[in-house]
mmCIF file of C-alpha atoms in Angstrom:
data_model
loop_
_atom_site.group_PDB
_atom_site.id
_atom_site.type_symbol
_atom_site.label_atom_id
_atom_site.label_comp_id
_atom_site.label_asym_id
_atom_site.label_seq_id
_atom_site.Cartn_x
_atom_site.Cartn_y
_atom_site.Cartn_z
ATOM 1 C CA MET A 1 35.304 121.999 111.695
ATOM 2 C CA ARG A 2 37.988 119.717 113.589
ATOM 3 C CA SER A 3 35.269 118.329 115.638
ATOM 4 C CA TYR A 4 33.598 116.149 112.532
ATOM 5 C CA SER A 5 35.890 116.883 109.792
ATOM 6 C CA PHE A 6 38.564 114.316 109.398
ATOM 7 C CA THR A 7 41.189 112.970 106.911
ATOM 8 C CA HIS A 8 42.031 109.632 108.469
ATOM 9 C CA ALA A 9 40.143 106.810 110.477
ATOM 10 C CA ILE A 10 41.202 103.759 111.682
ATOM 11 C CA ALA A 11 39.140 100.473 112.265
ATOM 12 C CA ARG A 12 39.863 96.944 113.104
ATOM 13 C CA ARG A 13 38.734 93.741 111.985
ATOM 14 C CA PRO A 14 36.050 91.543 114.285
ATOM 15 C CA ALA A 15 37.716 88.752 115.714
ATOM 16 C CA ALA A 16 36.157 85.191 115.997
ATOM 17 C CA SER A 17 36.553 85.655 119.800
ATOM 18 C CA ILE A 18 33.789 88.574 119.458
ATOM 19 C CA ILE A 19 31.140 85.818 120.778
ATOM 20 C CA ARG A 20 32.917 86.317 124.128
ATOM 21 C CA GLY A 21 32.475 90.201 124.274
ATOM 22 C CA LEU A 22 31.528 91.844 127.154
ATOM 23 C CA ARG A 23 27.300 92.813 127.417
ATOM 24 C CA ALA A 24 25.244 94.165 129.627
ATOM 25 C CA VAL A 25 22.515 91.751 128.486
ATOM 26 C CA ASP A 26 22.511 88.680 126.497
ATOM 27 C CA THR A 27 20.406 89.167 123.713
ATOM 28 C CA GLY A 28 22.314 86.427 121.313
ATOM 29 C CA THR A 29 25.624 85.553 120.001
ATOM 30 C CA PRO A 30 26.913 87.818 117.049
ATOM 31 C CA ASP A 31 27.120 86.375 113.800
ATOM 32 C CA LEU A 32 30.449 86.737 112.837
ATOM 33 C CA ALA A 33 30.029 86.929 109.083
ATOM 34 C CA LEU A 34 27.177 89.161 109.099
ATOM 35 C CA MET A 35 29.147 91.411 111.622
ATOM 36 C CA GLN A 36 31.997 91.664 109.128
ATOM 37 C CA ALA A 37 29.774 92.380 106.053
ATOM 38 C CA HIS A 38 28.320 95.222 108.308
ATOM 39 C CA HIS A 39 31.819 96.267 109.149
ATOM 40 C CA ASP A 40 32.840 96.255 105.362
ATOM 41 C CA SER A 41 29.963 98.819 104.492
ATOM 42 C CA TYR A 42 31.034 100.939 107.398
ATOM 43 C CA VAL A 43 34.366 101.230 106.192
ATOM 44 C CA ALA A 44 33.144 101.918 102.710
ATOM 45 C CA ALA A 45 31.042 104.840 104.032
ATOM 46 C CA LEU A 46 34.104 106.512 105.541
ATOM 47 C CA ARG A 47 36.234 106.025 102.475
ATOM 48 C CA GLY A 48 33.555 107.458 100.632
ATOM 49 C CA THR A 49 34.164 110.625 102.246
ATOM 50 C CA GLY A 50 37.740 110.707 100.776
ATOM 51 C CA ALA A 51 39.119 109.853 104.302
ATOM 52 C CA GLU A 52 42.352 107.541 104.452
ATOM 53 C CA VAL A 53 40.909 104.611 106.347
ATOM 54 C CA THR A 54 43.441 101.997 107.792
ATOM 55 C CA VAL A 55 41.654 98.190 108.700
ATOM 56 C CA LEU A 56 43.871 96.508 111.297
ATOM 57 C CA ASP A 57 44.058 92.976 111.795
ATOM 58 C CA ALA A 58 41.303 91.189 114.046
ATOM 59 C CA LEU A 59 42.915 90.565 117.778
ATOM 60 C CA GLU A 60 41.730 87.283 119.013
ATOM 61 C CA ALA A 61 42.945 87.837 122.392
ATOM 62 C CA TYR A 62 40.703 90.691 122.807
ATOM 63 C CA PRO A 63 37.306 89.980 121.986
ATOM 64 C CA ASP A 64 36.110 93.654 122.011
ATOM 65 C CA SER A 65 39.060 94.886 120.220
ATOM 66 C CA VAL A 66 36.706 96.011 117.200
ATOM 67 C CA PHE A 67 35.492 98.893 119.406
ATOM 68 C CA VAL A 68 38.900 100.948 118.586
ATOM 69 C CA GLU A 69 37.433 104.106 119.682
ATOM 70 C CA ASP A 70 37.851 103.224 123.377
ATOM 71 C CA THR A 71 41.567 102.937 122.961
ATOM 72 C CA ALA A 72 42.565 106.560 122.325
ATOM 73 C CA LEU A 73 41.465 110.252 121.889
ATOM 74 C CA CYS A 74 42.869 111.499 118.876
ATOM 75 C CA LEU A 75 43.089 115.313 118.565
ATOM 76 C CA PRO A 76 44.703 117.468 116.143
ATOM 77 C CA GLU A 77 47.649 118.250 118.518
ATOM 78 C CA GLY A 78 48.306 114.503 119.490
ATOM 79 C CA ALA A 79 46.995 111.284 120.571
ATOM 80 C CA ILE A 80 46.385 110.307 123.911
ATOM 81 C CA LEU A 81 46.151 106.765 124.697
ATOM 82 C CA MET A 82 43.090 105.713 126.928
ATOM 83 C CA ARG A 83 43.069 103.072 129.824
ATOM 84 C CA PRO A 84 40.111 101.131 129.359
ATOM 85 C CA GLY A 85 37.669 100.259 132.596
ATOM 86 C CA ALA A 86 37.271 97.031 131.537
ATOM 87 C CA PRO A 87 40.015 94.217 132.626
ATOM 88 C CA SER A 88 39.599 92.297 130.021
ATOM 89 C CA ARG A 89 40.576 95.197 127.487
ATOM 90 C CA LEU A 90 43.440 96.911 129.207
ATOM 91 C CA GLY A 91 45.956 95.452 126.638
ATOM 92 C CA GLU A 92 43.901 97.313 123.843
ATOM 93 C CA ALA A 93 45.589 100.702 124.202
ATOM 94 C CA ALA A 94 49.249 99.258 123.727
ATOM 95 C CA GLU A 95 48.225 97.407 120.591
ATOM 96 C CA MET A 96 46.957 100.387 119.131
ATOM 97 C CA GLU A 97 49.863 102.490 120.032
ATOM 98 C CA PRO A 98 52.545 101.637 117.370
ATOM 99 C CA HIS A 99 49.625 102.757 114.628
ATOM 100 C CA LEU A 100 48.900 106.122 116.140
ATOM 101 C CA ALA A 101 52.595 106.852 116.600
ATOM 102 C CA GLY A 102 53.158 106.356 112.832
ATOM 103 C CA LEU A 103 50.960 109.329 112.138
ATOM 104 C CA TYR A 104 51.437 111.554 115.329
ATOM 105 C CA SER A 105 54.586 113.230 116.585
ATOM 106 C CA ARG A 106 53.301 113.834 119.805
ATOM 107 C CA MET A 107 51.872 110.681 121.973
ATOM 108 C CA ARG A 108 50.667 110.823 125.513
ATOM 109 C CA ARG A 109 49.080 108.286 127.806
ATOM 110 C CA ILE A 110 46.662 107.696 130.742
ATOM 111 C CA SER A 111 48.947 106.126 133.263
ATOM 112 C CA GLY A 112 47.637 106.547 136.640
ATOM 113 C CA GLU A 113 47.041 102.925 138.444
ATOM 114 C CA ASP A 114 43.554 104.304 139.514
ATOM 115 C CA SER A 115 42.523 106.013 136.475
ATOM 116 C CA PHE A 116 40.194 104.361 133.908
ATOM 117 C CA ILE A 117 38.865 106.103 130.854
ATOM 118 C CA GLU A 118 37.305 104.845 127.656
ATOM 119 C CA GLY A 119 36.589 106.869 124.724
ATOM 120 C CA GLY A 120 33.391 105.977 124.268
ATOM 121 C CA ASP A 121 32.797 108.168 127.195
ATOM 122 C CA ILE A 122 34.324 111.121 125.297
ATOM 123 C CA LEU A 123 32.721 113.743 123.240
ATOM 124 C CA THR A 124 34.841 116.255 121.488
ATOM 125 C CA THR A 125 32.868 119.375 120.449
ATOM 126 C CA GLU A 126 34.495 122.538 118.888
ATOM 127 C CA THR A 127 34.793 124.487 122.242
ATOM 128 C CA GLU A 128 35.044 121.729 124.839
ATOM 129 C CA ILE A 129 35.744 117.854 125.452
ATOM 130 C CA LEU A 130 32.725 116.274 127.525
ATOM 131 C CA VAL A 131 33.685 113.263 129.349
ATOM 132 C CA GLY A 132 30.768 111.140 131.094
ATOM 133 C CA ARG A 133 31.540 109.469 134.411
ATOM 134 C CA SER A 134 30.575 105.662 134.223
ATOM 135 C CA ALA A 135 31.221 102.211 135.063
ATOM 136 C CA ARG A 136 34.134 102.429 132.649
ATOM 137 C CA THR A 137 35.297 106.046 133.151
ATOM 138 C CA ASN A 138 36.106 107.215 136.824
ATOM 139 C CA ALA A 139 37.092 110.689 137.997
ATOM 140 C CA ALA A 140 40.471 110.073 138.409
ATOM 141 C CA GLY A 141 41.032 109.390 134.651
ATOM 142 C CA ILE A 142 38.848 112.356 133.770
ATOM 143 C CA ALA A 143 41.158 114.549 135.777
ATOM 144 C CA GLU A 144 44.553 113.068 134.299
ATOM 145 C CA LEU A 145 43.068 113.634 130.748
ATOM 146 C CA ALA A 146 42.273 117.204 131.926
ATOM 147 C CA ARG A 147 45.600 117.913 132.746
ATOM 148 C CA LEU A 148 47.208 116.061 129.691
ATOM 149 C CA VAL A 149 45.334 118.124 127.266
ATOM 150 C CA ALA A 150 45.528 121.723 128.968
ATOM 151 C CA ASP A 151 48.630 122.842 127.325
ATOM 152 C CA TRP A 152 47.034 121.855 123.995
ATOM 153 C CA GLY A 153 44.377 124.262 124.590
ATOM 154 C CA HIS A 154 41.371 122.080 125.287
ATOM 155 C CA VAL A 155 39.019 122.176 128.121
ATOM 156 C CA VAL A 156 37.695 119.136 129.633
ATOM 157 C CA ARG A 157 33.991 118.938 131.431
ATOM 158 C CA GLU A 158 33.031 116.279 133.423
ATOM 159 C CA VAL A 159 29.559 115.188 132.956
ATOM 160 C CA HIS A 160 27.679 111.883 133.970
ATOM 161 C CA THR A 161 26.396 108.922 131.854
ATOM 162 C CA PRO A 162 22.694 108.101 133.005
ATOM 163 C CA PRO A 163 22.669 105.244 135.296
ATOM 164 C CA GLY A 164 22.522 101.625 133.461
ATOM 165 C CA VAL A 165 24.189 103.183 130.141
ATOM 166 C CA LEU A 166 27.463 101.695 129.095
ATOM 167 C CA HIS A 167 29.131 104.839 127.773
ATOM 168 C CA PHE A 168 28.210 108.641 127.451
ATOM 169 C CA LYS A 169 28.172 108.330 123.579
ATOM 170 C CA THR A 170 25.819 105.560 123.933
ATOM 171 C CA ASP A 171 23.413 108.207 124.507
ATOM 172 C CA CYS A 172 24.536 111.120 122.183
ATOM 173 C CA SER A 173 26.518 112.217 119.212
ATOM 174 C CA LEU A 174 27.642 115.371 117.620
ATOM 175 C CA MET A 175 26.035 116.649 114.502
ATOM 176 C CA ASP A 176 27.697 119.899 113.862
ATOM 177 C CA ALA A 177 29.503 122.641 116.040
ATOM 178 C CA GLU A 178 26.422 123.621 117.346
ATOM 179 C CA THR A 179 24.071 120.511 117.669
ATOM 180 C CA VAL A 180 23.894 116.917 119.351
ATOM 181 C CA LEU A 181 21.592 114.285 118.646
ATOM 182 C CA ALA A 182 20.745 112.939 122.246
ATOM 183 C CA THR A 183 18.258 110.656 124.347
ATOM 184 C CA ASP A 184 15.626 112.794 126.655
ATOM 185 C CA ARG A 185 17.169 111.036 129.396
ATOM 186 C CA LEU A 186 20.531 112.381 128.984
ATOM 187 C CA ALA A 187 19.527 115.895 127.665
ATOM 188 C CA ALA A 188 17.375 116.228 130.759
ATOM 189 C CA SER A 189 20.751 116.381 133.019
ATOM 190 C CA GLY A 190 21.395 119.803 131.252
ATOM 191 C CA CYS A 191 24.772 118.839 130.037
ATOM 192 C CA PHE A 192 24.104 119.948 126.389
ATOM 193 C CA ALA A 193 23.044 123.509 127.824
ATOM 194 C CA GLY A 194 24.278 125.981 125.000
ATOM 195 C CA TYR A 195 23.891 123.331 122.330
ATOM 196 C CA ARG A 196 21.304 122.611 119.821
ATOM 197 C CA VAL A 197 19.811 119.197 120.922
ATOM 198 C CA ILE A 198 18.006 116.955 118.250
ATOM 199 C CA PRO A 199 15.888 114.485 120.392
ATOM 200 C CA VAL A 200 16.199 110.740 119.704
ATOM 201 C CA ALA A 201 12.351 109.180 118.960
ATOM 202 C CA ALA A 202 11.006 107.375 121.762
ATOM 203 C CA GLY A 203 11.875 103.835 121.599
ATOM 204 C CA GLU A 204 14.706 104.280 119.382
ATOM 205 C CA GLU A 205 17.444 105.241 122.201
ATOM 206 C CA ALA A 206 20.134 103.190 120.462
ATOM 207 C CA ALA A 207 19.978 105.438 117.558
ATOM 208 C CA ALA A 208 21.677 108.028 119.587
ATOM 209 C CA ASN A 209 25.125 106.624 118.928
ATOM 210 C CA ALA A 210 25.848 108.067 115.314
ATOM 211 C CA ILE A 211 28.847 109.808 113.669
ATOM 212 C CA ARG A 212 29.054 112.910 111.807
ATOM 213 C CA PHE A 213 32.051 112.064 109.413
ATOM 214 C CA ASN A 214 32.604 114.670 107.133
ATOM 215 C CA GLY A 215 29.613 115.305 104.719
ATOM 216 C CA ILE A 216 27.632 112.330 106.050
ATOM 217 C CA VAL A 217 26.163 111.056 109.304
ATOM 218 C CA LEU A 218 26.735 107.086 109.622
ATOM 219 C CA PHE A 219 23.554 106.116 111.502
ATOM 220 C CA PRO A 220 22.390 102.581 112.626
ATOM 221 C CA ALA A 221 19.748 101.018 110.458
ATOM 222 C CA GLY A 222 16.552 100.185 112.045
ATOM 223 C CA PHE A 223 15.564 103.460 113.392
ATOM 224 C CA PRO A 224 12.952 105.553 111.038
ATOM 225 C CA ARG A 225 11.859 108.156 112.913
ATOM 226 C CA THR A 226 15.072 109.341 114.295
ATOM 227 C CA ARG A 227 16.714 109.010 110.834
ATOM 228 C CA ASP A 228 13.923 111.240 109.472
ATOM 229 C CA ARG A 229 14.526 113.868 111.962
ATOM 230 C CA LEU A 230 18.234 114.039 111.059
ATOM 231 C CA ALA A 231 17.130 114.267 107.192
ATOM 232 C CA ASP A 232 14.605 116.777 107.911
ATOM 233 C CA ALA A 233 17.274 119.179 109.958
ATOM 234 C CA GLY A 234 19.241 118.719 106.502
ATOM 235 C CA TYR A 235 21.618 115.912 107.486
ATOM 236 C CA THR A 236 23.000 113.361 104.779
ATOM 237 C CA VAL A 237 22.036 110.101 106.586
ATOM 238 C CA HIS A 238 23.841 107.001 105.537
ATOM 239 C CA GLU A 239 22.361 103.998 107.291
ATOM 240 C CA ILE A 240 24.478 100.818 108.156
ATOM 241 C CA GLY A 241 23.559 97.565 109.540
ATOM 242 C CA ASN A 242 24.526 97.259 113.338
ATOM 243 C CA SER A 243 22.534 94.290 114.595
ATOM 244 C CA GLU A 244 25.656 92.280 115.590
ATOM 245 C CA CYS A 245 27.613 95.021 117.281
ATOM 246 C CA ALA A 246 24.325 95.930 119.253
ATOM 247 C CA LYS A 247 24.450 92.256 120.809
ATOM 248 C CA ILE A 248 27.930 93.407 122.423
ATOM 249 C CA ASP A 249 27.067 96.711 123.544
ATOM 250 C CA GLY A 250 28.692 98.253 120.380
ATOM 251 C CA GLY A 251 27.355 101.217 117.993
ATOM 252 C CA MET A 252 28.458 103.581 115.129
ATOM 253 C CA SER A 253 31.192 105.621 117.117
ATOM 254 C CA CYS A 254 32.571 102.795 118.486
ATOM 255 C CA LEU A 255 34.090 101.256 115.497
ATOM 256 C CA SER A 256 36.796 103.669 114.603
ATOM 257 C CA LEU A 257 39.109 106.211 115.598
ATOM 258 C CA ARG A 258 38.501 109.581 113.564
ATOM 259 C CA PHE A 259 41.130 112.179 113.368
ATOM 260 C CA THR A 260 43.284 114.637 111.239
ATOM 261 C CA PRO A 261 46.832 113.947 112.309
ATOM 262 C CA SER A 262 49.153 116.981 113.178
#
């Protein structure tokens, strides 16, 4: 299943400048040492599935660069470089480009001056690519992405990220070809019609951002009721500390690009 079975992943070490990372609400300064320990556990979990995982050096000039998912959309046919909607992050896609170029023969990019789109707003399933309109992803960016992937046989469907929520995938994650983990506020929009939805437990909305990666679900520690719902549904859940990334609005999916290059 190409939407959650992968041979490769790319991550990037957090930079000391992470203390200046973007955040909607200030809940404290991230502890770099603890964040790195969590990041090491995350990378180990990815590698434990048999995937080839590349860990890039930290980029001090870009405080949020640990969140590599926002820089590209990696599909079996090729990679699309994004155009982040946060001005301080615009250069991050160019930093990622040479690493993807070594793995993909086909590279495309979002290039319109009015187009903005981040990977955190993109949920790729077996049948479609859902892209959430948000403060970081606009209609022009979504339309440009749809044009770029059309000849690869992919269909893009525009949906909406709930008000006050950073990214579409802040509130959802793919569990398998037919199943999505989602918050009630996102599922209520009807965007997952046709999918089976496992609801996140009330009060545990931050648990919605998880990753199905090969045979495991990487899941943020500290949300026992939602963890148990996934386990009861038959998934193998691997908990990872996320306290420091959460301080700058980050989660499980943000920390890697996951793909099988053509």
